[in-house]
Structures are given as structure tokens and as C-alpha cells.
Coordinates of C-alpha atoms in Angstrom, one line a residue:
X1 CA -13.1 33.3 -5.9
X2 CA -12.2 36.5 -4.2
X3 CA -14.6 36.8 -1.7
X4 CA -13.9 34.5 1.6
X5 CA -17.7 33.4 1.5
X6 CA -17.3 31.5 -1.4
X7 CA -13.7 30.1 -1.3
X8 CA -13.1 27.3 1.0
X9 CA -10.3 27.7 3.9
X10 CA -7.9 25.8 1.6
X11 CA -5.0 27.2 3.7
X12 CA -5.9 26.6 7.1
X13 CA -7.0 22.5 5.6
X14 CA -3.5 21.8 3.9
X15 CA -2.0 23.3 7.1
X16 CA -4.3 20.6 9.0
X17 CA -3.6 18.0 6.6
X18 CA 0.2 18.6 6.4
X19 CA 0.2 17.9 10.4
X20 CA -1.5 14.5 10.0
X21 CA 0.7 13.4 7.4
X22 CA 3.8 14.6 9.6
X23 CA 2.5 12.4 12.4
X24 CA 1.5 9.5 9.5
X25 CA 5.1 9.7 7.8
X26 CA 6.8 9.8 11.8
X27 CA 4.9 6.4 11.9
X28 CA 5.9 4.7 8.8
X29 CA 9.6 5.9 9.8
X30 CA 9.1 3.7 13.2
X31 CA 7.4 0.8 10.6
X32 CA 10.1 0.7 8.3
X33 CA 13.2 0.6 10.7
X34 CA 10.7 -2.3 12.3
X35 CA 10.6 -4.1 8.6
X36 CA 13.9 -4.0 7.9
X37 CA 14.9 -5.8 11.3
X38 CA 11.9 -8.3 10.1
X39 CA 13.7 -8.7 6.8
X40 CA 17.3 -9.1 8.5
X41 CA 16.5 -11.5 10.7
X42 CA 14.1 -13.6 8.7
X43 CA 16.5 -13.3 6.0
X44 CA 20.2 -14.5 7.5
X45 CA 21.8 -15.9 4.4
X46 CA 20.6 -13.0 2.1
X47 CA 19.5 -15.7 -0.8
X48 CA 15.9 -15.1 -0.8
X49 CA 14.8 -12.8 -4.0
X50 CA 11.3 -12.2 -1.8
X51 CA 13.1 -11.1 0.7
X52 CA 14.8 -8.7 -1.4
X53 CA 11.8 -7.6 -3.1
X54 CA 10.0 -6.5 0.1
X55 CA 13.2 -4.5 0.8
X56 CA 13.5 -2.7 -2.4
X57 CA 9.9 -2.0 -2.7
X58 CA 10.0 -0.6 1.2
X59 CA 12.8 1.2 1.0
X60 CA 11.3 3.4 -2.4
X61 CA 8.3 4.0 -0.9
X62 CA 9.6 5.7 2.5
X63 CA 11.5 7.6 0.4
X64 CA 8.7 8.8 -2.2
X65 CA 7.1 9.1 1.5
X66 CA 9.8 11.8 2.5
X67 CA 9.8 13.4 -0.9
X68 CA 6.0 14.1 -0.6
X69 CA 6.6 15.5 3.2
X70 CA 9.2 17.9 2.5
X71 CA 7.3 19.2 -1.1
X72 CA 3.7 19.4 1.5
X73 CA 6.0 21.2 3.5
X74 CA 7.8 23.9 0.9
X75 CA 3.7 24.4 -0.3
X76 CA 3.1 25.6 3.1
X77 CA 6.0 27.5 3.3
X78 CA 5.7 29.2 0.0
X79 CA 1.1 30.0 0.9
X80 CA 2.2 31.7 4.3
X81 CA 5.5 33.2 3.8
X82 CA 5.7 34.5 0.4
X83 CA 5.0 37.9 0.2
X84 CA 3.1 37.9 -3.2
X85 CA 1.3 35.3 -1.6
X86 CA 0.4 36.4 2.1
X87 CA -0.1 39.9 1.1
X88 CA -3.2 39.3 -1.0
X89 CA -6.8 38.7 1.0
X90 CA -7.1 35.3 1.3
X91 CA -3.8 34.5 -0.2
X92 CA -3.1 31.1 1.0
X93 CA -6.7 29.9 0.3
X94 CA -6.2 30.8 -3.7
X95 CA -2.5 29.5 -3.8
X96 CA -4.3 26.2 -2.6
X97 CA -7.3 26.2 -4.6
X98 CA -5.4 26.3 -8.1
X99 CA -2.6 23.5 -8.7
X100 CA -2.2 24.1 -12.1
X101 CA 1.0 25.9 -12.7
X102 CA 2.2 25.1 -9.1
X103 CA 5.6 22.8 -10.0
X104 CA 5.3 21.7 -5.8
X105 CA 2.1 20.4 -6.5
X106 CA 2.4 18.6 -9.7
X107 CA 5.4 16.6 -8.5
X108 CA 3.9 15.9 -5.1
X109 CA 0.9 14.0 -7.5
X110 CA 3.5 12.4 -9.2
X111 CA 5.5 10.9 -6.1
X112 CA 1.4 10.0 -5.1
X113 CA 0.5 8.4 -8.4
X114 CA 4.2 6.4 -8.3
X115 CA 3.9 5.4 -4.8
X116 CA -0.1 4.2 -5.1
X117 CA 1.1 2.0 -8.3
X118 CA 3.7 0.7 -6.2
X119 CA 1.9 -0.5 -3.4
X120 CA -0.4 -2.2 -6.3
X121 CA 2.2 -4.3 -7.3
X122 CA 3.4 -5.5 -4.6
X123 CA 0.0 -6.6 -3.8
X124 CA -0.6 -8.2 -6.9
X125 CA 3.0 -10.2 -5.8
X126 CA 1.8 -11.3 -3.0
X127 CA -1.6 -12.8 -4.8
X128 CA 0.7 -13.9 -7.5
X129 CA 3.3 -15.7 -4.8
X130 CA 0.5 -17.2 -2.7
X131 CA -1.8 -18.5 -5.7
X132 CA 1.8 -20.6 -6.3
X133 CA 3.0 -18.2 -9.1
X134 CA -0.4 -19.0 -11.5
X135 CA 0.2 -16.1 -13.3
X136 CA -2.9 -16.5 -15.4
X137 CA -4.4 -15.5 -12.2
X138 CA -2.9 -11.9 -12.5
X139 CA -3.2 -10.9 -16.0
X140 CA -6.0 -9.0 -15.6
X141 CA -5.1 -7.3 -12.3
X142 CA -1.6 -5.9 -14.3
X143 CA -3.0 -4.8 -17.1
X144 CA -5.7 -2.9 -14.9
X145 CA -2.2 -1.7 -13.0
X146 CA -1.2 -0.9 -16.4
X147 CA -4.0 1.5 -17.7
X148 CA -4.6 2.6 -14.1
X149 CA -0.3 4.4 -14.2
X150 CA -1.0 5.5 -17.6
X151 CA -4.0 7.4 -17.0
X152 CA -3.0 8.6 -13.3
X153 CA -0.2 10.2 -15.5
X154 CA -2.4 11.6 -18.0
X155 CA -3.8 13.4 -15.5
X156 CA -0.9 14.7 -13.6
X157 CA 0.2 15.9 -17.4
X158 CA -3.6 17.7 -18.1
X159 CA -3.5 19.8 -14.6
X160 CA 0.6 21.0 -14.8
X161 CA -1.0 24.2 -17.2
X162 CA -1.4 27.4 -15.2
X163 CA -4.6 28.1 -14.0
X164 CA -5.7 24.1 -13.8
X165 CA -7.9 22.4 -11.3
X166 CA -8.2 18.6 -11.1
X167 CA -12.4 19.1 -11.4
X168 CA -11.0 20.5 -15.2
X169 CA -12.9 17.9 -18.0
X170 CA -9.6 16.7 -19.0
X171 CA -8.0 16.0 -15.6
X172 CA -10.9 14.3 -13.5
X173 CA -12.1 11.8 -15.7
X174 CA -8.7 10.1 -16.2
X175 CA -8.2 10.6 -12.5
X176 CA -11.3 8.9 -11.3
X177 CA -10.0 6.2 -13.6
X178 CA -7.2 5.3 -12.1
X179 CA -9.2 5.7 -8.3
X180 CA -12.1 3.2 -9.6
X181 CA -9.2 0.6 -10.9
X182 CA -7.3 0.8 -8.0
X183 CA -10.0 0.3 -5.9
X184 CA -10.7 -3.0 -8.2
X185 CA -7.3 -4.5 -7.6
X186 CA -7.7 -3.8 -4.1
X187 CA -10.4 -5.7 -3.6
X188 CA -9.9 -8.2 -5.8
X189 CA -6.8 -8.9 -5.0
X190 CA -7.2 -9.1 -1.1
X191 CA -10.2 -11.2 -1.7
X192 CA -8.1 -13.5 -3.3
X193 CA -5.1 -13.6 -1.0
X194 CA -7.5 -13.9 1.8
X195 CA -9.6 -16.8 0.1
X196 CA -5.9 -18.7 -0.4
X197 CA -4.8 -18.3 3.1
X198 CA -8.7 -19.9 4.1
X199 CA -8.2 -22.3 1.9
X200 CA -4.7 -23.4 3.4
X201 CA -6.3 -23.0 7.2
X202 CA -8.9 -25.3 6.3
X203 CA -6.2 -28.1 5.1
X204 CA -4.3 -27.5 8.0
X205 CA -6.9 -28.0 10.3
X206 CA -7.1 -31.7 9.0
X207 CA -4.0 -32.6 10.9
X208 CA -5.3 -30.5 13.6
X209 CA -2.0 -28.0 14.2
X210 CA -3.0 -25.0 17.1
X211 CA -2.1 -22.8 14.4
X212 CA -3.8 -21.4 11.5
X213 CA -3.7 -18.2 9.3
X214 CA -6.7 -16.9 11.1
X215 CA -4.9 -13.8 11.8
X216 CA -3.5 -13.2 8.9
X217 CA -6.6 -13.3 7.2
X218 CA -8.0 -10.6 9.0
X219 CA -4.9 -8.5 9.0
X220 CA -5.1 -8.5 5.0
X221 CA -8.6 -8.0 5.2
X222 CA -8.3 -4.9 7.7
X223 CA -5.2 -3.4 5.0
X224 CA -7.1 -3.8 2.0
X225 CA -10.2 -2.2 3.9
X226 CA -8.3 1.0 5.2
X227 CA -6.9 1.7 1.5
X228 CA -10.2 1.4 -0.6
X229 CA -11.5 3.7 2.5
X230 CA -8.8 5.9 1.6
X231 CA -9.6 5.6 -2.2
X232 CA -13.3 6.1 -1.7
X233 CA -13.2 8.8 0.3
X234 CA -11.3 10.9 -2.2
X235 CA -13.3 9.8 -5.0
X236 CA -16.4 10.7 -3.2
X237 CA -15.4 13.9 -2.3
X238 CA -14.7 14.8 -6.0
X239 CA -17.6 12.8 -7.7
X240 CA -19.1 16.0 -5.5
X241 CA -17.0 18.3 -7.3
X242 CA -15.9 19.4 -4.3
X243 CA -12.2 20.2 -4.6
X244 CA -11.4 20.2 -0.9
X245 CA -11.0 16.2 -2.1
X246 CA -7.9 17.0 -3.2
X247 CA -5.9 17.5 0.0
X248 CA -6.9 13.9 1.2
X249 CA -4.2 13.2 -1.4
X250 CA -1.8 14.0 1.5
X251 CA -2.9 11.3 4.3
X252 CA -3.9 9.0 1.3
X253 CA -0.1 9.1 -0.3
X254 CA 1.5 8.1 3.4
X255 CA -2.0 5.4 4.0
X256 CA -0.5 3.6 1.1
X257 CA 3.2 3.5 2.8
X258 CA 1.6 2.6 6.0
X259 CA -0.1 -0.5 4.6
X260 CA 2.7 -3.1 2.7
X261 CA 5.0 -1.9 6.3
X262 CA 2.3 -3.0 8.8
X263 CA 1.9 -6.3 6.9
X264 CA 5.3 -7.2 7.2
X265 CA 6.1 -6.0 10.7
X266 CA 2.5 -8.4 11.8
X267 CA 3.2 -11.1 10.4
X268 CA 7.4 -10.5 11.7
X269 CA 6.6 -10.5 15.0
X270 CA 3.5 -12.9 15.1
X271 CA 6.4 -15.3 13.5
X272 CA 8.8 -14.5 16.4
X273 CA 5.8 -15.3 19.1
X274 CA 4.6 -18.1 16.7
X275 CA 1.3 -17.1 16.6
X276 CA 0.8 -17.3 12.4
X277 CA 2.9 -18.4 9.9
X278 CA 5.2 -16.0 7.5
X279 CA 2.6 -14.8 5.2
X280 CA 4.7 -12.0 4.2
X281 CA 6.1 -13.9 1.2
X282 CA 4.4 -17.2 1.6
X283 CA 6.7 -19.0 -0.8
X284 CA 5.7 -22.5 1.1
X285 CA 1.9 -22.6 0.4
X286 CA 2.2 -24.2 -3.1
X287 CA 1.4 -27.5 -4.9
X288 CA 3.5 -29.4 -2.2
X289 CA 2.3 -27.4 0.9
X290 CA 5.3 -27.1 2.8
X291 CA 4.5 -25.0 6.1
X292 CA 6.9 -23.8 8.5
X293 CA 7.3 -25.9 11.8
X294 CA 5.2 -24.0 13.7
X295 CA 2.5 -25.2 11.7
X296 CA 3.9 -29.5 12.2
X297 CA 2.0 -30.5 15.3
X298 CA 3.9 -33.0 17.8
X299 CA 1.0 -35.5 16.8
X300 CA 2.7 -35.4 13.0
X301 CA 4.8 -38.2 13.7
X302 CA 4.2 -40.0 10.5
X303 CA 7.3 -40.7 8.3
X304 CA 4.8 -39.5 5.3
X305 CA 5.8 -36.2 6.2
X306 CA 9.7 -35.8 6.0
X307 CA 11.6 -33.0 7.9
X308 CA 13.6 -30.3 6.0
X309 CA 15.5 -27.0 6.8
X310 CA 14.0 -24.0 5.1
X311 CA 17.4 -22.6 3.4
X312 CA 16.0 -18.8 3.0
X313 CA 15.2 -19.0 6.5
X314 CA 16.8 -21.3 8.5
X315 CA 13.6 -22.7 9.7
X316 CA 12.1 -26.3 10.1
X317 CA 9.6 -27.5 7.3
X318 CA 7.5 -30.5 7.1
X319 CA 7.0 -31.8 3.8
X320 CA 3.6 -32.7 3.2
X321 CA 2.0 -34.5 0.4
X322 CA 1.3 -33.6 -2.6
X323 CA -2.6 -32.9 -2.2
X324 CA -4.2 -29.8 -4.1
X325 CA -5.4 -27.1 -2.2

């Protein structure tokens, strides 16, 4: 472990890694200042418990986001400034390669573990609010979210001992646990979400409105994409055993704040050009399909369909009958 032929340049890749997730975490700073003004303004009478949600859940994660930066950054601090540390050959590359007993470390995987579990539930929300609250639909996917926590903590509990490394017997398994069932809900999930929204575009079409949730589709498609390339990446890299896996943690931990931000900044501002319906919640696609009134062509002249106001957002809703999706 000594010699510098056979221990990986763990030092110079955690000081590569920390500078990517400083640019990643400057991003989700500009996302989140750009979903709370999506929330505020879509959310004028502040009734709306979605609406709420999406800002609690937000508001945690940038800050489990800044936690992680500033710990990434005290790691780097303590591998190239600490004299017990920078005197030794290859000093930073052996503080890196061993997390066990490093308290910077093991809290850094917790604020990961916490904020990868959030993002999960709010997805599973979102399939829960758009499959019109069926919450037979999601008992599978929380208790996976359930075993998928407990054994993420397991892990962060086996590699806190000095001298530990996450390839140890009793760290990895439980670890790639929690990877494989998070990619599961990932994919399940925004395969689901994505096969409601088709399912409503294709009812729509019938009273042919410009509109449809085309693009919203795709945008959940392309989010839950990026985070199982995340996931898999990592996982690949230590199915491998190779350790280096490990500091993808980093980009991975802000990846998962990036993703639930983006969603709601889209579909904000597609809503403010009216190119897509507000998908961000999607309280409206339910058993009585009431859609926004971007969605009510002028040809929907029918007194079948009667006009309301939306009270959670002040916008105009045609009432449509009640026809199963």
C-alpha cells in the first residue's frame, strides 16, 4: 500500500472530484433559487400541501447538498494540509484509500445515503400523486425504500471502524443492496410515471388540444436515466472491486439534488410558456381528468365540460367526464 505503483492517486481524484461537485452544487444553488420562484408563483394562496412538499423536500436536500460540499472540502483540507498527513510519501493517497475511522467520511455517506433516500421518495410521490393516490400501486416500491435506508445504514455503521474499506465483506454487500434497489425504484417508478402521463396524452388527443405531455415524458425519462447512470456506474466500479468507485459518491450525492430541481424548474417554466402542463404535482390527472386550461382547446365548446378556477393555482380547469384513463 506503500509503494506508489500499487496505490491508486486517490488524492489527486478526490481533488478532481471535489471540483466537479463544486461546479455540480454551484448549479443546484442556481436550480433551487429557480424552484422556489416556480413554487411561489404557482403557489399564490399557499394552500396547496404539494406545493409545500416540493419545498420541504428541496429545501433539505440543498442543504444535505452543502453539508456534503463543505465535509468534501475539510477531507481535502485535512489530506494536503495536515502535517501527519502530507509529511508521509504518498500521504494524501492513503488518507483517501482508508474511510474507516475517518469521522469526515462516514458522515459525508450518511448525508449521501439520506439524500439518495430522499430523492426516492419523492419520486415514489410523484408515481403515487399521478397514478390518483392508488397506493396499492406503491407498496412495493416503499418497502424496497424501506430495506434499501436500512441497509445503506448498515453499511455506513460496518465501515465507521478504523482501518475499514467499503470492499470489507460486511460493508459492500449491504451497500450494493441498497445501489441494486434503488436502481429498481428508479426504473420502476419512472416507467410508471411515464406510462401515466402517455396514457393521459393519448386521451387528450381525442379532443385534439395542441398540447400534450410529450415533453414531459421525455424529461422524466431523461431524470430517471441520468440517476440509474449514476447508480450503475458506481456499482460497476465496485462489483470490480475497484475502490476508486468510491469517490463517484461525490458527483452521484449532488446528481440526486440536481434531478427532483430540474423537474420542477421544466415543467415551471414550460407552464409559464404553455408548452406542457404542471406535471410537477399533477394533482388534476385523476378519475375526473381535470387538466389545466392550456390543455381546453377553443373547439371545447361543449357545455359537457364545465369551467372551474383551480384554487391552489388560480388557473382555469375544464371539467371533463368521468371516463377512466
Amino acid at each position: 500500500m506503500s509503494s506508489p505503483a500499487t496505490l491508486p492517486p486517490f488524492g489527486r481524484l478526490n481533488l478532481i472530484c471535489m471540483w466537479l461537485e463544486s461546479i455540480m452544487y454551484g448549479a443546484n444553488v442556481i436550480l433551487y433559487g429557480g424552484c422556489i420562484y416556480v413554487i411561489a408563483s404557482r403557489n399564490k394562496h399557499g394552500a396547496s400541501s404539494s406545493y409545500r412538499l416540493l419545498l420541504s423536500t428541496s429545501t433539505l436536500s440543498i442543504s444535505i447538498a452543502t453539508a456534503h460540499v463543505i465535509l468534501s472540502f475539510l477531507q481535502l483540507l485535512k489530506a494536503f494540509t495536515d502535517p501527519a498527513i502530507a509529511s508521509q510519501p504518498d500521504g494524501a493517497d492513503k488518507y483517501f484509500s482508508i474511510q474507516g475511522g475517518n469521522g469526515l467520511f462516514v458522515a459525508g455517506t450518511g448525508l449521501y445515503v439520506t439524500n439518495l433516500f430522499l430523492q426516492d421518495v419523492v419520486l415514489v410521490w410523484r408515481l403515487y400523486v399521478v397514478w390518483d393516490q392508488n397506493w396499492k400501486l406503491c407498496v412495493i416500491p416503499v418497502i424496497s425504500l424501506i430495506v434499501l435506508y436500512v441497509n445503506a445504514l448498515i453499511a455506513v455503521a460496518n465501515i465507521s471502524p478504523p482501518g475499514a474499506t467499503i470492499l470489507e465483506s460486511n460493508v459492500l454487500p449491504f451497500a450494493m443492496t441498497s445501489w441494486a434497489l434503488d436502481l429498481t425504484v428508479n426504473v420502476v417508478a419512472t416507467c410508471g410515471i411515464a406510462y401515466r402521463l402517455w396514457q393521459a396524452s393519448r386521451r387528450i388527443t381525442v379532443f385534439k388540444g395542441r398540447y400534450t405531455y410529450k415533453s414531459t415524458i421525455f424529461m422524466m425519462i431523461e431524470s430517471g436515466f441520468l440517476a440509474v447512470l449514476c447508480t450503475s456506474v458506481i456499482v460497476g466500479l465496485l462489483a470490480s472491486q475497484d475502490i476508486a468507485g468510491n469517490v463517484g459518491i461525490n458527483l452521484h450525492m449532488q446528481a440526486a439534488t440536481t434531478i427532483p430541481l430540474l423537474i420542477v424548474v421544466r415543467v415551471g417554466f414550460s407552464l409559464r410558456r404553455g408548452n406542457d402542463t404542471r406535471t410537477t404535482t399533477l394533482p388534476s390527472i385523476g378519475r375526473e381528468g381535470r387538466l389545466p386550461m392550456i390543455y381546453a382547446p377553443a373547439e371545447l365548446s361543449n357545455p359537457e365540460y364545465g369551467h372551474t378556477v383551480d384554487e391552489d393555482t388560480s388557473s382555469e380547469v375544464w371539467n371533463m367526464p368521468n371516463r377512466k384513463l
